[in-house]
Coordinates of C-alpha atoms and ligand atoms in Angstrom, one line a residue:
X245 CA 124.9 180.5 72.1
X246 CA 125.4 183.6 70.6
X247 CA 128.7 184.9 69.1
X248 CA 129.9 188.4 68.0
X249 CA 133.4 189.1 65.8
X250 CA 136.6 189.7 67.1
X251 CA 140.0 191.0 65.4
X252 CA 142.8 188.2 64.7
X253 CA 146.1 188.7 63.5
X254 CA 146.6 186.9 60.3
X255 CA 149.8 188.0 59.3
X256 CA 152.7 190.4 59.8
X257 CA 154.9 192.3 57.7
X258 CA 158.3 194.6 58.0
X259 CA 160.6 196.8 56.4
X260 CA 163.6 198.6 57.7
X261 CA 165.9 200.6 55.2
X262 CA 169.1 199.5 54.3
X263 CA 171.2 202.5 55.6
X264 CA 172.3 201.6 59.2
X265 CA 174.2 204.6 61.6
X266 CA 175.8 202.9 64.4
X267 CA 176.4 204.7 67.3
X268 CA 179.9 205.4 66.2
X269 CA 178.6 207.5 63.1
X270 CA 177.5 209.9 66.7
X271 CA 180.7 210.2 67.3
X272 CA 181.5 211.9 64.5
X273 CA 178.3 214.0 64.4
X274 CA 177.9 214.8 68.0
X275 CA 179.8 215.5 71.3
X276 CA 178.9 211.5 72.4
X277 CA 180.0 207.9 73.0
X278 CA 179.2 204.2 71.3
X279 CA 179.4 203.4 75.7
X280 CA 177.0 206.6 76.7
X281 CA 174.1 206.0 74.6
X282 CA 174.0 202.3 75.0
X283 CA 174.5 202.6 78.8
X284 CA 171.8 205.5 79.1
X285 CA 169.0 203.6 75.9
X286 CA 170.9 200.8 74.9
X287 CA 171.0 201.4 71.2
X288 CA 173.5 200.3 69.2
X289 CA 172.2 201.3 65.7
X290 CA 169.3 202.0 64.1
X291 CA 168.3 202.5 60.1
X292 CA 167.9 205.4 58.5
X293 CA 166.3 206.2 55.4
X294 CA 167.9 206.4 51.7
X295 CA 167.4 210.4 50.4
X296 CA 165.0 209.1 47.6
X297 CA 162.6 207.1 50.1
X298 CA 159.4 208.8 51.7
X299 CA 157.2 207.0 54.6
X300 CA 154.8 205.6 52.4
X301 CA 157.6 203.6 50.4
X302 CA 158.7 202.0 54.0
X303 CA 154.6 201.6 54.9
X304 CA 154.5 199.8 51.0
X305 CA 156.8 197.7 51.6
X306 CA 156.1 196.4 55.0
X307 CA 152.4 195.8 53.8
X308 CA 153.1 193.6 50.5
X309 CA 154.9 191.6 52.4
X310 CA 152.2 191.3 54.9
X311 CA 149.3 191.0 52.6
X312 CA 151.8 187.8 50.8
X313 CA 152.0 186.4 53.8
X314 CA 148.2 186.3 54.3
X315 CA 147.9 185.2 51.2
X316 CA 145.5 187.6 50.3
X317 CA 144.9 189.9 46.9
X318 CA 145.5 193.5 47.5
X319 CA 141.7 194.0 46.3
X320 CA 140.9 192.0 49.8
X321 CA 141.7 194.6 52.2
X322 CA 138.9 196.8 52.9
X323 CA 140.4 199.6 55.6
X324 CA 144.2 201.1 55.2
X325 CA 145.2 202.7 58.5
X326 CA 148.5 204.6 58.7
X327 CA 149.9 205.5 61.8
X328 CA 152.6 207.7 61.3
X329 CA 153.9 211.3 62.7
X330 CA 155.8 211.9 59.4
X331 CA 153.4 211.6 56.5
X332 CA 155.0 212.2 52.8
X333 CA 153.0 215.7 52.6
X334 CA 150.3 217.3 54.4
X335 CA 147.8 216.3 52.3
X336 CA 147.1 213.5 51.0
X337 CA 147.4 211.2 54.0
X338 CA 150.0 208.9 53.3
X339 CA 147.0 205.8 53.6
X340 CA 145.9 206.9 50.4
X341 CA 149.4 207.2 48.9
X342 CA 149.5 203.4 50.1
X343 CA 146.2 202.2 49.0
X344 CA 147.2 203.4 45.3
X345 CA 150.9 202.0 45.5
X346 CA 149.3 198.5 46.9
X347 CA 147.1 198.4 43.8
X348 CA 143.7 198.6 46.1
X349 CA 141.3 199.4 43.7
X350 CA 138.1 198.6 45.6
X351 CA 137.6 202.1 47.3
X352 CA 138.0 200.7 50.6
X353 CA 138.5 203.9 52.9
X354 CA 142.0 204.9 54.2
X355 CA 143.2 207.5 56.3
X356 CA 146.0 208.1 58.5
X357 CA 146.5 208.4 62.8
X358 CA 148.9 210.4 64.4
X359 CA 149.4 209.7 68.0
X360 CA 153.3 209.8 67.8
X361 CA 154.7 206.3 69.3
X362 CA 151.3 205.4 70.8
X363 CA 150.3 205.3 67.0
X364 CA 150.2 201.8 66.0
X365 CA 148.7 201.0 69.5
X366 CA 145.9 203.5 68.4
X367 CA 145.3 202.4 65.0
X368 CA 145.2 198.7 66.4
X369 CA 142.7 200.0 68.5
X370 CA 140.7 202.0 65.8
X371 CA 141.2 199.0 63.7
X372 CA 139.5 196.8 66.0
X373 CA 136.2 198.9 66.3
X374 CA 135.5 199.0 62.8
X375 CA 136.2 194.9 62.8
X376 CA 133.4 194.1 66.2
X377 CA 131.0 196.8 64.7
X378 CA 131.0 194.6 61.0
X379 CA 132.1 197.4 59.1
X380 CA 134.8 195.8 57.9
X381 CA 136.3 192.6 57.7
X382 CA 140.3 192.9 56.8
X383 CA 142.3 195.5 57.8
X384 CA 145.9 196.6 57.2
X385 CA 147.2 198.6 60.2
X386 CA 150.6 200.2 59.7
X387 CA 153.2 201.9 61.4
X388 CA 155.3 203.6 59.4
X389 CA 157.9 206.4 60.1
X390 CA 161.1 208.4 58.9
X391 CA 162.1 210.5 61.7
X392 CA 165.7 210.9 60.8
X393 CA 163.4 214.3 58.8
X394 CA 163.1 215.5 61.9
X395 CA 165.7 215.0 64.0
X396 CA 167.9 217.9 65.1
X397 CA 171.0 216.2 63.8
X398 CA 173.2 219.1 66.3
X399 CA 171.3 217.9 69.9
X400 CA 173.2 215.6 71.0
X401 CA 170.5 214.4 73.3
X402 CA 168.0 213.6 71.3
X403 CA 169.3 212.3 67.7
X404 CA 170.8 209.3 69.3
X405 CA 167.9 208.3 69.7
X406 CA 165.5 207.8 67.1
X407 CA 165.7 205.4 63.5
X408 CA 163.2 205.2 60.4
X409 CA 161.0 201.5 59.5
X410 CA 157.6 200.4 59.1
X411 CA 155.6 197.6 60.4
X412 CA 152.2 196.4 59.3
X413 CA 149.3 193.9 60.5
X414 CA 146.7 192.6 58.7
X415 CA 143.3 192.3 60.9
X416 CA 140.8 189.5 60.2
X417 CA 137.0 189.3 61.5
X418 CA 136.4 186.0 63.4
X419 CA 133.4 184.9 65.2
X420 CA 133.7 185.0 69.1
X421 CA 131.3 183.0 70.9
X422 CA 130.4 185.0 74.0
X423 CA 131.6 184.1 77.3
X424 CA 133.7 181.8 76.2
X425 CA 137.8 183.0 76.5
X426 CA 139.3 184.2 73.1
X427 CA 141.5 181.6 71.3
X428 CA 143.1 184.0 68.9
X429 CA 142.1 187.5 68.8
X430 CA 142.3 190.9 70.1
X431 CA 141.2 190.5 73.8
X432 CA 141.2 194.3 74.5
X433 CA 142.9 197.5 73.9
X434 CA 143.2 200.5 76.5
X435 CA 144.2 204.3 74.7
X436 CA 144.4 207.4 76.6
X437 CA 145.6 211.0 76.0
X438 CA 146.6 214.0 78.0
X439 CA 147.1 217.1 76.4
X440 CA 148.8 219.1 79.5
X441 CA 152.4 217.3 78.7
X442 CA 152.6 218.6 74.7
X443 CA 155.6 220.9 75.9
X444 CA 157.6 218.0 76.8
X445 CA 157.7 216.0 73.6
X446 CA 157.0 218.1 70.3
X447 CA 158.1 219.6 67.2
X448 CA 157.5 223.3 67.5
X449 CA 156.4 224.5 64.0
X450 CA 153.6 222.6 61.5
X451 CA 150.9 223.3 58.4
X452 CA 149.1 225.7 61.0
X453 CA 151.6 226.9 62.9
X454 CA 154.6 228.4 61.4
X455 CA 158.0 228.6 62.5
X456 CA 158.8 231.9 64.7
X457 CA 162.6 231.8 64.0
X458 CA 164.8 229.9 60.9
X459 CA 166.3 227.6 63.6
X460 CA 166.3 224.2 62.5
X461 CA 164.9 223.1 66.1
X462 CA 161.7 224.8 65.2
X463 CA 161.3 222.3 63.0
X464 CA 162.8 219.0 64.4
X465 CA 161.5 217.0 68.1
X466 CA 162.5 218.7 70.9
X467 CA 162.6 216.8 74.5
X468 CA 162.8 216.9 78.0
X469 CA 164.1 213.4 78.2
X470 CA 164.8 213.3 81.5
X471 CA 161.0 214.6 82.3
X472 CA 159.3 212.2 79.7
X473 CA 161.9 209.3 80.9
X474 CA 160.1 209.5 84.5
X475 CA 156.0 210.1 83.2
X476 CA 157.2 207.4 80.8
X477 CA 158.2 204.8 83.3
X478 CA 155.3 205.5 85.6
X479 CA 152.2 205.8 82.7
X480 CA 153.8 202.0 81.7
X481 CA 153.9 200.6 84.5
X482 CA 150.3 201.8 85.2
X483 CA 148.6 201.0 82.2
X484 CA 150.1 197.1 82.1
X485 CA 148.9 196.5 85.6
X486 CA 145.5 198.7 84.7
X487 CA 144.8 196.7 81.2
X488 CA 146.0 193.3 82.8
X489 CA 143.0 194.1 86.0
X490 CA 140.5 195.2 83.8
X491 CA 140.5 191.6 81.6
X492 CA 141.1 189.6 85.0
X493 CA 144.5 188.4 83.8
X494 CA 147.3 188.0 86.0
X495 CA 150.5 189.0 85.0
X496 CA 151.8 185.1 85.6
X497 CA 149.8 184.2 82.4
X498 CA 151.4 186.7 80.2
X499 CA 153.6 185.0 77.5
X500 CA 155.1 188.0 75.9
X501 CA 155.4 191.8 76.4
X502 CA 156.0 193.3 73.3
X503 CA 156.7 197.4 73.9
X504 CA 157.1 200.3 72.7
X505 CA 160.9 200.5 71.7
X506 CA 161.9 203.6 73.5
X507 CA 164.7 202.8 75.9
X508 CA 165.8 199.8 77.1
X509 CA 166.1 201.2 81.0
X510 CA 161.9 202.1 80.3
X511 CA 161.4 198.6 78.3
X512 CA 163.0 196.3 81.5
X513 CA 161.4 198.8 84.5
X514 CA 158.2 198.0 82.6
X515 CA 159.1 193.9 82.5
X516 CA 160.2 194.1 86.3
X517 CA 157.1 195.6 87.0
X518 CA 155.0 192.7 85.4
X519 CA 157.1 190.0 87.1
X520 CA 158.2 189.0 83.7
X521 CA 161.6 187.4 82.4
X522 CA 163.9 189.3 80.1
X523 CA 163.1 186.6 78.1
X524 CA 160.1 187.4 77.7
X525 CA 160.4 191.3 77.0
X526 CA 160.5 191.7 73.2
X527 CA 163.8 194.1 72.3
X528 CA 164.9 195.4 69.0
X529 CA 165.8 198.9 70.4
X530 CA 169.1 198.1 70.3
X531 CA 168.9 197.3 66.3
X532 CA 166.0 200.1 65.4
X533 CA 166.4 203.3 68.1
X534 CA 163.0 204.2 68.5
X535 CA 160.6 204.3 65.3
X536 CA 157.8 206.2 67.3
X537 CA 154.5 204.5 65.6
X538 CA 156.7 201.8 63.9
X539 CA 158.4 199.9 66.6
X540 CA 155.7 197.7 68.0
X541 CA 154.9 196.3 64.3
X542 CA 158.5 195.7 63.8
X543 CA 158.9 194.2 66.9
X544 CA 155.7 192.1 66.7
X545 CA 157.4 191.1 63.0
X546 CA 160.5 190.1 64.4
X547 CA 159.4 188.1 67.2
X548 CA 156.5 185.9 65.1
X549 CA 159.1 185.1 62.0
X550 CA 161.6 184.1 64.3
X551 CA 159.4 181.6 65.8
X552 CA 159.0 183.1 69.7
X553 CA 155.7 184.0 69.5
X554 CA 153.2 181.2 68.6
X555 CA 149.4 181.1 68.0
X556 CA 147.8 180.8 71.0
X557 CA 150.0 182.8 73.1
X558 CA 149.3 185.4 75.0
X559 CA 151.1 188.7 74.7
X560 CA 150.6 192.9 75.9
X561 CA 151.6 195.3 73.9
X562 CA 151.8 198.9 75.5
X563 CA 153.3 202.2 74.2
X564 CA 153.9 206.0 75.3
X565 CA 154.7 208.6 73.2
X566 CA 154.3 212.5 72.6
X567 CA 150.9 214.1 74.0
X568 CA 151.5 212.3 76.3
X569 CA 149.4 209.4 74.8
X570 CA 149.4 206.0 75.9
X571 CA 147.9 202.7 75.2
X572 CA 148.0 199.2 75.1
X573 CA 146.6 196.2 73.5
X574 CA 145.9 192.3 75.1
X575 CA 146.4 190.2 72.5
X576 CA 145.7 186.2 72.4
X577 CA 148.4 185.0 69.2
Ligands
LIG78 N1 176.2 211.8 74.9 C1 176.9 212.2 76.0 N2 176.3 212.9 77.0 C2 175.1 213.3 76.8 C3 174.3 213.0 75.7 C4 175.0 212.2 74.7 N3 174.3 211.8 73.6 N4 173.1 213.5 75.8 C5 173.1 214.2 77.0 N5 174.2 214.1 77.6 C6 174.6 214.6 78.9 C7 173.8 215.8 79.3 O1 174.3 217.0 78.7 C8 174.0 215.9 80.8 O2 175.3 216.4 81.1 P1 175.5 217.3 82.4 O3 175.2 216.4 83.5 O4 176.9 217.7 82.3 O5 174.5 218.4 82.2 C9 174.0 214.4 81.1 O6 174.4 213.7 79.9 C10 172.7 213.8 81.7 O7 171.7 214.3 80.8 P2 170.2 213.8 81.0 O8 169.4 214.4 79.9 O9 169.8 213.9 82.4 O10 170.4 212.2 80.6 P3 169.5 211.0 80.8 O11 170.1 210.0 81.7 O12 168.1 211.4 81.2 O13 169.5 210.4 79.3 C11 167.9 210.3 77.5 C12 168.9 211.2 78.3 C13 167.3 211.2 76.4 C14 168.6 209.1 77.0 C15 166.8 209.9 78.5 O14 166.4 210.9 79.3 C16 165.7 209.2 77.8 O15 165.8 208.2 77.2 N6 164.5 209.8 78.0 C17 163.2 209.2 77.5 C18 163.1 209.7 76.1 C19 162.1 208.9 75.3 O16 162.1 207.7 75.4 N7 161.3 209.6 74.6 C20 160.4 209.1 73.7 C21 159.2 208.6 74.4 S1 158.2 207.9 73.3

């Protein structure tokens, strides 16, 4: 029988900052309510992080604790993947800041992903290809983001919204014999981009592009929430059922769904969908806003160390975010 190598979770890791804004810190900012945002994305708070922290110090963090977990040297990772849409500078990429801050000394490559909050679902993805190919046999996949750096702290309906964290994975190559169904491993992962929605989700000014006017929203997210809400809902909804069909899974076998931490009216239209019970639908919107490329990771964190999700479970992870770009990932715990 012949075998090829698959990707297997050995270990997760997380860091939030210690600043939490409740939604009653809004109130004083913003024309808004503790009972309007939670009733419209039920979040309740969300961290936010400290004025002498960059990405790569949340991205550190979540990985060392990761990489103790795993039991592993820092020396034995040999691919750092950063997914993140708020890198410390433009150049260097913020993997490399984290390769040198872990102490990874064995010039294992490192780079970094931006695919907003598809991100981690991307680098998971990315990760995985250089894992089956044998180019590589650990890697540390991260999702890291401060976004409270650009948030338009004035619109009131859009900085309710977001919070800063990192979450990280480490990936391990593990033989797979063929044809036979994957005891713990990446099963699959689905990504997908289109370009025509950038106008709906974006920051107006970067490196290349400067800012036309000094107005602070050229330089912070702007959003057509209601738009993306409704693209967001649908592209969900499609991808689980299209990811599911594609691996001949039905949704009835599905232990978890662990999504993209958006909104809570997205995260339970997407659970409906599925057939699936609350219970089953990983939330920690309420406690993180969303953390774009971070909030899978930290919800995958959550859920493992508090003991929901065992090995050998089954779980999908799926995400949307600006581009529009979407993705998922099957997962066997
Ligand atoms: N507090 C109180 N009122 C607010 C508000 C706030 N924070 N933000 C907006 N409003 C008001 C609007 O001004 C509008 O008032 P009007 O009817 O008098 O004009 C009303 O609430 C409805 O606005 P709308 O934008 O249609 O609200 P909504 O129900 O779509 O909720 C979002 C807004 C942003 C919460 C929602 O659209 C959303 O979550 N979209 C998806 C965003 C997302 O997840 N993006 C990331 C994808 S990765």
């Amino acid at each position: 029988m012949t075998s090829s190598r698959i990707s297997r979770i050995i270990a997760t890791g997380s860091y939030l900052p210690e600043r939490v804004m409740l939604n009653a810190d809004l109130e004083a900012m913003v024309e808004t309510t503790d009972a309007w945002i939670q009733e419209r994305t039920g979040i309740k708070q969300r961290h936010i992080i400290a004025d002498d922290q960059v990405t790569s110090d949340l991205a550190v963090a979540a990985a060392k604790q990761a990489i103790a977990r795993a039991g592993l040297t820092p020396n034995d990772i040999d691919l750092v993947l950063v997914a993140t849409t708020t890198p410390d500078k433009i150049f260097p990429s913020t993997a490399t800041i984290v390769q040198r801050e872990l102490g990874i000394t064995n010039s294992c490559p490192a780079f970094d992903l931006q695919a907003v909050c598809t991100g981690f679902v991307y680098a998971l993805s990315v990760a995985d290809q250089f894992i089956k190919t044998g180019m590589v046999k650990r890697t540390l996949v991260i999702g890291a983001e401060s976004l409270s750096r650009i948030t338009n702290w004035s619109d009131r309906s859009n900085c309710i919204l977001w919070g800063d964290g990192a979450g990280a994975v480490i990936l391990e190559a593990v033989a797979q014999q063929d044809g036979q169904p994957v005891k713990s491993g990446i099963i699959a992962t689905h990504i997908h981009a289109d370009g025509q929605y950038e106008q709906l989700l974006h920051v107006p000014s970067g490196p290349s592009r400067v800012a036309q006017t000094d107005d602070v929203a050229e330089r912070t997210m702007t959003m057509k929430g209601n738009e993306v809400f409704k693209v967001a809902v649908n592209t969900l909804s499609r991808i689980a059922t299209e990811t599911l069909a594609k691996n001949q899974i039905d949704a009835s076998e599905l232990d978890w769904l662990v999504p993209h931490q958006a909104n809570l009216r997205i995260i339970k239209a997407t659970g409906k969908k599925l057939g699936l019970d609350d219970s089953q639908v990983v939330v920690t919107v309420d406690q993180h806003g969303n953390t774009s490329s971070a909030s899978i990771p930290l919800a995958l964190d959550q859920a493992i160390t508090d003991g929901r999700i065992r090995r050998g479970q089954l779980m999908l992870l799926e995400a949307f975010g600006g581009g529009f770009t979407w993705g998922s990932a099957l997962i066997r715990y």
